[in-house]
Amino acid sequence: MDNVIFKNARIIDGMGNPWFKGSVAIEDGQISEVGGVIRKNAREIDVNGLYICPGFIDVHCHPDFTVLDRSNPRDFKLRQGITTEVGGNCGESAAPIHPTNLDLLKAYVAFESPRDGILSWEWQTFGEYLDTLDNFGIPTNFVPLVGHGTIRIAAMGFDNRLPSAQELSQMRGYLEEAMQAGAFGLSVGLGYAPGAFADIDEIINLAKVAAQYGTIFATHMRNYSEEILESLNESFEVARSAGIPVLISHLGVQGTDSGNLMHKALTALESAREEGLDVNADVQVYTSGGTTLRVLIPHWASEGSLEDLFRRLRDPITRSKIKAEMNGQGRSTGQTPAVHNWENIRIGRVVTKSNQIFQGMSIAEISRAKNTDAAETVMDLVLEERCQVSMVTESKREEDVQAALAHPLTMVETDAEGYVEGSPAPRQYGTFPRVLGRYVRDKKLIRLEEAVRKMTSYPAQTIKIPNKGIIREGADADLVVFNAETVIDVSTLDDPKRYPKGIEYVVVNGKIVVEEGEYNGEMVGRVVRKHN
């Protein structure tokens, strides 16, 4: 740990208060003094009027697997000022594991995992997974959620049915072990199989267990397009029935013709809070996003074993049925509109050498090159990559992004998968500087101090992370020093792996890890466990 004084700073405390001039001293991993600090035996860094604020908290992302890849330093988070990441989102956590269904779990999370052979998969319980992280060395602090999808796979695989009483009891047992091991909440991915196979009674039953431990419920909802309001109402019912705080994951509207749905969604959020429900939301700040390519295939095709999925994708008759649904002749998955704009769906990453030429290309471009139908191209890629293929989509309106970010009930997230091969979404490298540069300085959409609140104390308060997200004596020394005049993201869809500008210093647990904009290779992150 470093004993350091940052002098002549403009201090933003993270609570939304106006900045003030002063110094911040760190000692033994904590903030020891704030204000007019005069002390010897410490390194002094004169930041000459730059801003200093709490380290940014990425409240929704997917570091659970790539953080265990030693070839991936994951400095793209540190270089944008992120010091703490909340993992296990969208129902996708690394544990619990039932050995019988491990192949299903691997395929479920393949799009956000390192290539085959990197992970040991030596853990089974949630506690064992956190112990593995403890002993590994990680760049940022890791705050874990446990995923409903992972729990359901461990208990009943990809069966598209209600759980038996025994299976539900087993799921509750998995959840309780995770809570006792230190999970901060339960997440669901209702827009993906197998989460989509669960009804609201199953979700409420498990949410009640999480509520008993004083944790949260984070939800990737069933639908973010035409039925977003119905999905919000389902989320509010979980809050109401389980008595649990709810975090709406990446609140936004998929599709270019929203019918003012973004305004209606934000109004619904306000109404839920007026009712007395503890609901909040996190948002993405790009019109592009990304996830597994598999989600474009109807959920029913994933029922059963992994080989059942692959058999359906090979069978001409079943393949024709899948193709018809994907081309708009069936129900939307909720992840994207029913009729996809294949020009706006790009391949992020694959693992087979033969398909690597398609990374960064759109489904439409790949289909023209292969002379195939777009739906056929998607099925071929999922089959050939055995689900280890991601996509990057351009599917939201800029005006909706701005409306969501400006709302006081939203916080900032990257939703980044964390892989560095191929062509990841630009949000992975630039989210937080984009807020400070594009939306605070250039567009004046929100105040600087309010933007910092959305990235620090607000997520810390929502997830209930102690001693983070605020500058005060005794708080953890996670800090960011940035230049408000130059900070900006420079990553794009065509060239995503570019580090932002204007992030000068980053401190994690009292140790400087980014100095004058450069990462020094330190791995001083910690697993943060909830104490029950």
Tab-separated table of C-alpha atoms in Angstrom, residues 71-437:
chain	number	residue	atom	x	y	z
A	71	SER	CA	-3.333	-13.618	-20.228
A	72	ASN	CA	-5.991	-10.909	-19.819
A	73	PRO	CA	-4.880	-8.086	-17.471
A	74	ARG	CA	-8.309	-6.413	-17.756
A	75	ASP	CA	-6.667	-2.977	-17.569
A	76	PHE	CA	-9.498	-1.604	-19.709
A	77	LYS	CA	-11.494	-1.223	-16.496
A	78	LEU	CA	-8.752	0.421	-14.427
A	79	ARG	CA	-7.822	2.849	-17.210
A	80	GLN	CA	-11.353	4.261	-17.191
A	81	GLY	CA	-11.349	4.700	-13.424
A	82	ILE	CA	-13.269	1.583	-12.392
A	83	THR	CA	-12.013	0.187	-9.099
A	84	THR	CA	-14.934	-2.096	-8.167
A	85	GLU	CA	-16.980	-4.436	-10.357
A	86	VAL	CA	-20.289	-6.123	-9.533
A	87	GLY	CA	-20.356	-9.564	-11.160
A	88	GLY	CA	-22.803	-12.442	-11.413
A	89	ASN	CA	-25.325	-10.360	-13.344
A	90	CYS	CA	-28.069	-11.442	-15.765
A	91	GLY	CA	-28.457	-14.757	-13.950
A	92	GLU	CA	-24.916	-15.749	-14.956
A	93	SER	CA	-22.525	-16.574	-12.109
A	94	ALA	CA	-19.630	-19.031	-11.977
A	95	ALA	CA	-21.207	-21.079	-9.177
A	96	PRO	CA	-22.933	-23.146	-7.924
A	97	ILE	CA	-21.986	-26.112	-10.093
A	98	HIS	CA	-23.484	-29.582	-10.269
A	99	PRO	CA	-20.935	-31.798	-12.089
A	100	THR	CA	-23.636	-33.539	-14.123
A	101	ASN	CA	-24.688	-30.248	-15.717
A	102	LEU	CA	-21.295	-28.547	-16.004
A	103	ASP	CA	-21.295	-28.748	-19.815
A	104	LEU	CA	-24.602	-26.834	-19.859
A	105	LEU	CA	-23.196	-24.131	-17.595
A	106	LYS	CA	-20.066	-23.802	-19.722
A	107	ALA	CA	-22.175	-23.285	-22.847
A	108	TYR	CA	-24.497	-20.866	-20.996
A	109	VAL	CA	-21.598	-18.540	-20.137
A	110	ALA	CA	-19.319	-19.396	-23.086
A	111	PHE	CA	-19.712	-16.001	-24.773
A	112	GLU	CA	-18.206	-14.221	-21.750
A	113	SER	CA	-15.627	-16.853	-20.762
A	114	PRO	CA	-11.998	-17.321	-21.798
A	115	ARG	CA	-11.363	-19.825	-24.559
A	116	ASP	CA	-11.582	-23.508	-23.607
A	117	GLY	CA	-8.788	-24.780	-21.373
A	118	ILE	CA	-8.136	-21.545	-19.471
A	119	LEU	CA	-10.517	-22.024	-16.547
A	120	SER	CA	-9.893	-24.795	-14.036
A	121	TRP	CA	-13.563	-25.150	-13.044
A	122	GLU	CA	-12.194	-26.594	-9.810
A	123	TRP	CA	-14.914	-25.109	-7.640
A	124	GLN	CA	-18.480	-26.281	-7.066
A	125	THR	CA	-19.950	-24.124	-4.307
A	126	PHE	CA	-20.193	-20.355	-4.416
A	127	GLY	CA	-17.845	-20.091	-1.475
A	128	GLU	CA	-15.244	-22.225	-3.238
A	129	TYR	CA	-15.424	-19.954	-6.279
A	130	LEU	CA	-14.833	-16.841	-4.144
A	131	ASP	CA	-11.911	-18.608	-2.463
A	132	THR	CA	-10.447	-19.254	-5.918
A	133	LEU	CA	-10.623	-15.528	-6.673
A	134	ASP	CA	-9.066	-14.719	-3.301
A	135	ASN	CA	-6.019	-16.791	-4.151
A	136	PHE	CA	-5.678	-15.642	-7.756
A	137	GLY	CA	-4.832	-11.931	-7.790
A	138	ILE	CA	-7.379	-9.653	-9.458
A	139	PRO	CA	-7.112	-6.070	-10.768
A	140	THR	CA	-10.322	-4.603	-9.327
A	141	ASN	CA	-12.501	-5.262	-6.302
A	142	PHE	CA	-15.083	-7.957	-7.044
A	143	VAL	CA	-18.586	-7.760	-5.571
A	144	PRO	CA	-20.504	-11.005	-6.268
A	145	LEU	CA	-24.124	-11.679	-7.096
A	146	VAL	CA	-25.348	-15.245	-7.557
A	147	GLY	CA	-27.184	-16.022	-10.788
A	148	HIS	CA	-30.573	-17.675	-10.990
A	149	GLY	CA	-29.699	-19.185	-14.377
A	150	THR	CA	-26.630	-20.866	-12.913
A	151	ILE	CA	-28.626	-22.117	-9.927
A	152	ARG	CA	-31.378	-23.470	-12.182
A	153	ILE	CA	-28.857	-25.275	-14.404
A	154	ALA	CA	-27.294	-26.908	-11.338
A	155	ALA	CA	-30.688	-28.101	-10.115
A	156	MET	CA	-32.543	-28.988	-13.321
A	157	GLY	CA	-30.442	-28.240	-16.387
A	158	PHE	CA	-32.230	-26.594	-19.325
A	159	ASP	CA	-35.609	-28.216	-18.709
A	160	ASN	CA	-38.444	-25.948	-19.869
A	161	ARG	CA	-40.884	-26.609	-17.049
A	162	LEU	CA	-41.671	-25.632	-13.503
A	163	PRO	CA	-39.356	-27.108	-10.870
A	164	SER	CA	-40.529	-29.928	-8.685
A	165	ALA	CA	-40.749	-29.327	-4.944
A	166	GLN	CA	-37.431	-31.125	-4.539
A	167	GLU	CA	-35.750	-29.059	-7.282
A	168	LEU	CA	-37.046	-25.823	-5.830
A	169	SER	CA	-35.727	-26.860	-2.433
A	170	GLN	CA	-32.389	-27.629	-4.049
A	171	MET	CA	-32.313	-24.190	-5.673
A	172	ARG	CA	-33.092	-22.552	-2.353
A	173	GLY	CA	-30.236	-24.515	-0.794
A	174	TYR	CA	-27.791	-23.340	-3.488
A	175	LEU	CA	-28.962	-19.769	-2.950
A	176	GLU	CA	-28.598	-19.932	0.811
A	177	GLU	CA	-25.035	-21.262	0.493
A	178	ALA	CA	-24.172	-18.342	-1.797
A	179	MET	CA	-25.723	-15.841	0.594
A	180	GLN	CA	-23.799	-17.303	3.517
A	181	ALA	CA	-20.593	-17.204	1.449
A	182	GLY	CA	-20.994	-13.470	0.894
A	183	ALA	CA	-23.165	-12.833	-2.170
A	184	PHE	CA	-24.730	-9.377	-2.273
A	185	GLY	CA	-27.848	-10.497	-4.092
A	186	LEU	CA	-29.662	-12.691	-6.577
A	187	SER	CA	-29.645	-11.863	-10.278
A	188	VAL	CA	-31.904	-13.175	-13.014
A	189	GLY	CA	-31.654	-13.254	-16.802
A	190	LEU	CA	-35.260	-13.665	-17.868
A	191	GLY	CA	-34.458	-12.810	-21.487
A	192	TYR	CA	-32.258	-15.900	-21.785
A	193	ALA	CA	-32.844	-19.616	-21.447
A	194	PRO	CA	-33.061	-21.154	-18.885
A	195	GLY	CA	-34.137	-18.034	-16.952
A	196	ALA	CA	-36.923	-17.525	-19.476
A	197	PHE	CA	-38.350	-20.921	-18.493
A	198	ALA	CA	-39.095	-19.733	-14.931
A	199	ASP	CA	-42.434	-18.238	-13.950
A	200	ILE	CA	-42.857	-15.397	-11.509
A	201	ASP	CA	-43.750	-17.709	-8.612
A	202	GLU	CA	-40.369	-19.438	-8.905
A	203	ILE	CA	-38.607	-16.072	-8.995
A	204	ILE	CA	-40.511	-14.695	-5.999
A	205	ASN	CA	-39.848	-17.860	-4.011
A	206	LEU	CA	-36.099	-17.461	-4.483
A	207	ALA	CA	-36.179	-13.688	-4.051
A	208	LYS	CA	-37.714	-14.221	-0.602
A	209	VAL	CA	-34.635	-16.231	0.364
A	210	ALA	CA	-32.347	-13.424	-0.801
A	211	ALA	CA	-34.480	-10.911	1.102
A	212	GLN	CA	-33.912	-12.816	4.328
A	213	TYR	CA	-30.197	-12.044	3.989
A	214	GLY	CA	-30.745	-8.346	3.368
A	215	THR	CA	-29.561	-8.501	-0.228
A	216	ILE	CA	-30.894	-7.230	-3.560
A	217	PHE	CA	-32.621	-8.631	-6.635
A	218	ALA	CA	-31.062	-7.567	-9.959
A	219	THR	CA	-33.069	-8.341	-13.058
A	220	HIS	CA	-32.344	-8.562	-16.747
A	221	MET	CA	-36.024	-8.460	-17.649
A	222	ARG	CA	-37.937	-10.629	-20.090
A	223	ASN	CA	-38.408	-7.907	-22.674
A	224	TYR	CA	-36.844	-4.553	-23.522
A	225	SER	CA	-38.884	-3.673	-26.581
A	226	GLU	CA	-42.641	-3.828	-27.123
A	227	GLU	CA	-43.350	-5.447	-23.745
A	228	ILE	CA	-40.945	-3.496	-21.548
A	229	LEU	CA	-43.749	-2.070	-19.395
A	230	GLU	CA	-45.115	-5.560	-18.703
A	231	SER	CA	-41.596	-6.663	-17.789
A	232	LEU	CA	-41.221	-3.740	-15.423
A	233	ASN	CA	-44.497	-4.637	-13.750
A	234	GLU	CA	-43.235	-8.187	-13.229
A	235	SER	CA	-40.108	-6.758	-11.589
A	236	PHE	CA	-42.183	-4.530	-9.342
A	237	GLU	CA	-44.287	-7.534	-8.312
A	238	VAL	CA	-41.117	-9.312	-7.180
A	239	ALA	CA	-40.234	-6.260	-5.068
A	240	ARG	CA	-43.745	-6.147	-3.682
A	241	SER	CA	-44.190	-9.858	-2.935
A	242	ALA	CA	-40.672	-10.709	-1.756
A	243	GLY	CA	-40.036	-7.470	0.123
A	244	ILE	CA	-36.681	-7.024	-1.591
A	245	PRO	CA	-34.909	-4.051	-3.217
A	246	VAL	CA	-34.900	-4.434	-7.009
A	247	LEU	CA	-32.297	-3.189	-9.467
A	248	ILE	CA	-33.497	-3.046	-13.066
A	249	SER	CA	-30.546	-4.040	-15.227
A	250	HIS	CA	-29.626	-1.886	-18.253
A	251	LEU	CA	-32.910	-0.019	-18.461
A	252	GLY	CA	-33.394	0.925	-22.100
A	253	VAL	CA	-35.546	0.329	-25.132
A	254	GLN	CA	-34.473	-1.997	-27.941
A	255	GLY	CA	-35.412	-0.772	-31.391
A	256	THR	CA	-35.519	2.514	-33.264
A	257	ASP	CA	-39.271	3.120	-33.058
A	258	SER	CA	-39.874	3.184	-29.319
A	259	GLY	CA	-43.324	4.813	-29.228
A	260	ASN	CA	-42.095	6.942	-26.306
A	261	LEU	CA	-41.516	3.768	-24.306
A	262	MET	CA	-38.426	5.187	-22.589
A	263	HIS	CA	-40.452	7.996	-21.022
A	264	LYS	CA	-43.156	5.540	-19.984
A	265	ALA	CA	-40.582	3.208	-18.442
A	266	LEU	CA	-39.033	6.008	-16.383
A	267	THR	CA	-42.485	7.126	-15.272
A	268	ALA	CA	-43.258	3.554	-14.204
A	269	LEU	CA	-40.048	3.525	-12.153
A	270	GLU	CA	-41.091	6.739	-10.405
A	271	SER	CA	-44.570	5.360	-9.709
A	272	ALA	CA	-43.138	2.207	-8.159
A	273	ARG	CA	-41.052	4.272	-5.756
A	274	GLU	CA	-44.052	6.434	-4.896
A	275	GLU	CA	-45.803	3.189	-3.967
A	276	GLY	CA	-42.969	2.484	-1.551
A	277	LEU	CA	-41.030	-0.077	-3.566
A	278	ASP	CA	-37.230	0.134	-3.348
A	279	VAL	CA	-36.474	0.017	-7.081
A	280	ASN	CA	-33.569	1.537	-8.982
A	281	ALA	CA	-32.020	1.052	-12.416
A	282	ASP	CA	-28.674	0.994	-14.154
A	283	VAL	CA	-28.154	2.157	-17.740
A	284	GLN	CA	-25.757	1.835	-20.630
A	285	VAL	CA	-24.486	5.020	-22.268
A	286	TYR	CA	-24.000	3.742	-25.817
A	287	THR	CA	-26.586	2.996	-28.481
A	288	SER	CA	-24.692	-0.261	-29.011
A	289	GLY	CA	-24.671	-3.261	-26.721
A	290	GLY	CA	-23.697	-6.887	-26.754
A	291	THR	CA	-24.405	-10.379	-25.498
A	292	THR	CA	-24.394	-13.992	-26.651
A	293	LEU	CA	-25.371	-14.660	-30.278
A	294	ARG	CA	-27.304	-17.649	-28.973
A	295	VAL	CA	-30.046	-15.350	-27.658
A	296	LEU	CA	-31.240	-14.752	-31.230
A	297	ILE	CA	-32.244	-18.412	-31.439
A	298	PRO	CA	-35.706	-19.161	-29.928
A	299	HIS	CA	-35.472	-20.287	-26.323
A	300	TRP	CA	-37.239	-23.588	-26.956
A	301	ALA	CA	-34.345	-24.727	-29.120
A	302	SER	CA	-32.124	-24.808	-26.014
A	303	GLU	CA	-34.343	-27.171	-24.038
A	304	GLY	CA	-32.653	-30.282	-22.704
A	305	SER	CA	-29.008	-31.163	-23.212
A	306	LEU	CA	-26.392	-29.251	-25.156
A	307	GLU	CA	-26.437	-31.961	-27.797
A	308	ASP	CA	-30.218	-31.492	-28.077
A	309	LEU	CA	-29.566	-27.858	-29.084
A	310	PHE	CA	-26.935	-28.859	-31.628
A	311	ARG	CA	-29.144	-31.644	-33.016
A	312	ARG	CA	-31.965	-29.142	-33.585
A	313	LEU	CA	-29.582	-26.748	-35.324
A	314	ARG	CA	-28.478	-29.560	-37.667
A	315	ASP	CA	-31.926	-31.037	-38.374
A	316	PRO	CA	-33.373	-29.510	-41.600
A	317	ILE	CA	-37.005	-29.519	-40.451
A	318	THR	CA	-36.309	-28.021	-37.010
A	319	ARG	CA	-33.845	-25.622	-38.553
A	320	SER	CA	-36.547	-24.315	-40.897
A	321	LYS	CA	-38.859	-23.713	-37.945
A	322	ILE	CA	-36.115	-21.840	-36.071
A	323	LYS	CA	-35.335	-19.794	-39.176
A	324	ALA	CA	-38.987	-18.783	-39.597
A	325	GLU	CA	-39.136	-17.486	-36.031
A	326	MET	CA	-35.847	-15.636	-36.348
A	327	ASN	CA	-37.076	-13.932	-39.521
A	328	GLY	CA	-40.084	-12.490	-37.744
A	329	GLN	CA	-42.694	-15.193	-38.179
A	330	GLY	CA	-42.784	-16.001	-34.479
A	331	ARG	CA	-42.568	-14.362	-31.077
A	332	SER	CA	-39.649	-12.071	-30.268
A	333	THR	CA	-37.147	-13.260	-27.675
A	334	GLY	CA	-37.354	-9.821	-26.058
A	335	GLN	CA	-33.631	-9.281	-26.475
A	336	THR	CA	-34.109	-7.674	-29.883
A	337	PRO	CA	-37.171	-6.815	-31.985
A	338	ALA	CA	-38.843	-9.713	-33.763
A	339	VAL	CA	-37.448	-8.730	-37.151
A	340	HIS	CA	-33.714	-8.226	-36.782
A	341	ASN	CA	-31.686	-5.624	-38.613
A	342	TRP	CA	-28.860	-7.922	-39.571
A	343	GLU	CA	-26.707	-4.982	-40.688
A	344	ASN	CA	-26.620	-3.791	-37.055
A	345	ILE	CA	-25.635	-7.101	-35.457
A	346	ARG	CA	-21.877	-7.731	-35.500
A	347	ILE	CA	-19.840	-10.701	-34.370
A	348	GLY	CA	-17.785	-9.809	-31.312
A	349	ARG	CA	-15.657	-12.871	-30.675
A	350	VAL	CA	-15.343	-16.473	-31.842
A	351	VAL	CA	-12.825	-19.161	-30.870
A	352	THR	CA	-12.380	-21.242	-34.019
A	353	LYS	CA	-9.658	-20.027	-36.379
A	354	SER	CA	-11.833	-20.508	-39.444
A	355	ASN	CA	-14.410	-17.981	-38.200
A	356	GLN	CA	-12.054	-15.355	-36.801
A	357	ILE	CA	-12.168	-13.438	-40.079
A	358	PHE	CA	-15.805	-12.632	-39.230
A	359	GLN	CA	-15.036	-10.831	-35.955
A	360	GLY	CA	-16.247	-7.256	-36.256
A	361	MET	CA	-18.369	-8.029	-39.324
A	362	SER	CA	-22.154	-7.792	-39.380
A	363	ILE	CA	-24.396	-10.801	-39.846
A	364	ALA	CA	-25.502	-9.264	-43.145
A	365	GLU	CA	-21.891	-8.941	-44.344
A	366	ILE	CA	-21.056	-12.493	-43.315
A	367	SER	CA	-24.200	-13.798	-45.017
A	368	ARG	CA	-23.303	-12.042	-48.260
A	369	ALA	CA	-19.777	-13.445	-48.102
A	370	LYS	CA	-21.064	-16.978	-47.489
A	371	ASN	CA	-24.143	-16.607	-49.713
A	372	THR	CA	-26.443	-17.747	-46.902
A	373	ASP	CA	-29.588	-16.477	-45.215
A	374	ALA	CA	-28.880	-14.361	-42.109
A	375	ALA	CA	-30.734	-16.703	-39.755
A	376	GLU	CA	-28.772	-19.602	-41.232
A	377	THR	CA	-25.553	-17.692	-40.580
A	378	VAL	CA	-26.476	-17.245	-36.907
A	379	MET	CA	-27.336	-20.918	-36.472
A	380	ASP	CA	-24.137	-21.983	-38.226
A	381	LEU	CA	-22.000	-19.790	-35.965
A	382	VAL	CA	-23.664	-20.967	-32.754
A	383	LEU	CA	-23.209	-24.559	-33.880
A	384	GLU	CA	-19.625	-24.216	-35.121
A	385	GLU	CA	-18.533	-22.245	-32.054
A	386	ARG	CA	-20.482	-24.454	-29.639
A	387	CYS	CA	-22.116	-21.295	-28.221
A	388	GLN	CA	-18.793	-19.507	-27.643
A	389	VAL	CA	-19.690	-16.601	-29.911
A	390	SER	CA	-20.732	-13.100	-28.872
A	391	MET	CA	-22.467	-10.302	-30.740
A	392	VAL	CA	-22.388	-6.506	-30.635
A	393	THR	CA	-25.609	-4.770	-31.583
A	394	GLU	CA	-26.594	-1.234	-32.556
A	395	SER	CA	-30.176	-1.155	-31.338
A	396	LYS	CA	-30.997	1.898	-29.205
A	397	ARG	CA	-31.846	5.541	-29.863
A	398	GLU	CA	-29.493	8.263	-28.621
A	399	GLU	CA	-32.415	10.283	-27.229
A	400	ASP	CA	-33.488	7.282	-25.138
A	401	VAL	CA	-29.935	6.812	-23.836
A	402	GLN	CA	-29.797	10.455	-22.772
A	403	ALA	CA	-33.237	10.357	-21.120
A	404	ALA	CA	-32.253	7.297	-19.096
A	405	LEU	CA	-28.863	8.687	-18.023
A	406	ALA	CA	-30.315	12.050	-16.978
A	407	HIS	CA	-32.936	10.492	-14.705
A	408	PRO	CA	-32.110	10.645	-10.971
A	409	LEU	CA	-33.037	6.967	-10.420
A	410	THR	CA	-30.361	5.553	-12.716
A	411	MET	CA	-26.691	4.666	-12.272
A	412	VAL	CA	-23.975	3.808	-14.807
A	413	GLU	CA	-22.862	0.349	-15.955
A	414	THR	CA	-20.667	-1.136	-18.688
A	415	ASP	CA	-22.301	-4.584	-19.051
A	416	ALA	CA	-18.890	-5.567	-20.442
A	417	GLU	CA	-18.141	-9.266	-20.933
A	418	GLY	CA	-14.420	-8.666	-20.449
A	419	TYR	CA	-12.799	-10.621	-23.276
A	420	VAL	CA	-10.010	-8.912	-25.234
A	421	GLU	CA	-9.941	-11.088	-28.337
A	422	GLY	CA	-11.927	-10.137	-31.411
A	423	SER	CA	-14.059	-7.002	-31.411
A	424	PRO	CA	-15.733	-6.270	-28.047
A	425	ALA	CA	-18.352	-3.569	-27.588
A	426	PRO	CA	-16.836	-0.066	-27.174
A	427	ARG	CA	-18.504	0.300	-23.756
A	428	GLN	CA	-15.868	-2.075	-22.343
A	429	TYR	CA	-13.145	0.530	-22.809
A	430	GLY	CA	-14.921	3.859	-22.575
A	431	THR	CA	-18.138	3.947	-20.532
A	432	PHE	CA	-17.217	6.124	-17.562
A	433	PRO	CA	-15.042	8.655	-19.441
A	434	ARG	CA	-17.878	8.893	-21.988
A	435	VAL	CA	-20.226	10.061	-19.255
A	436	LEU	CA	-17.740	12.658	-17.986
A	437	GLY	CA	-16.708	13.903	-21.417
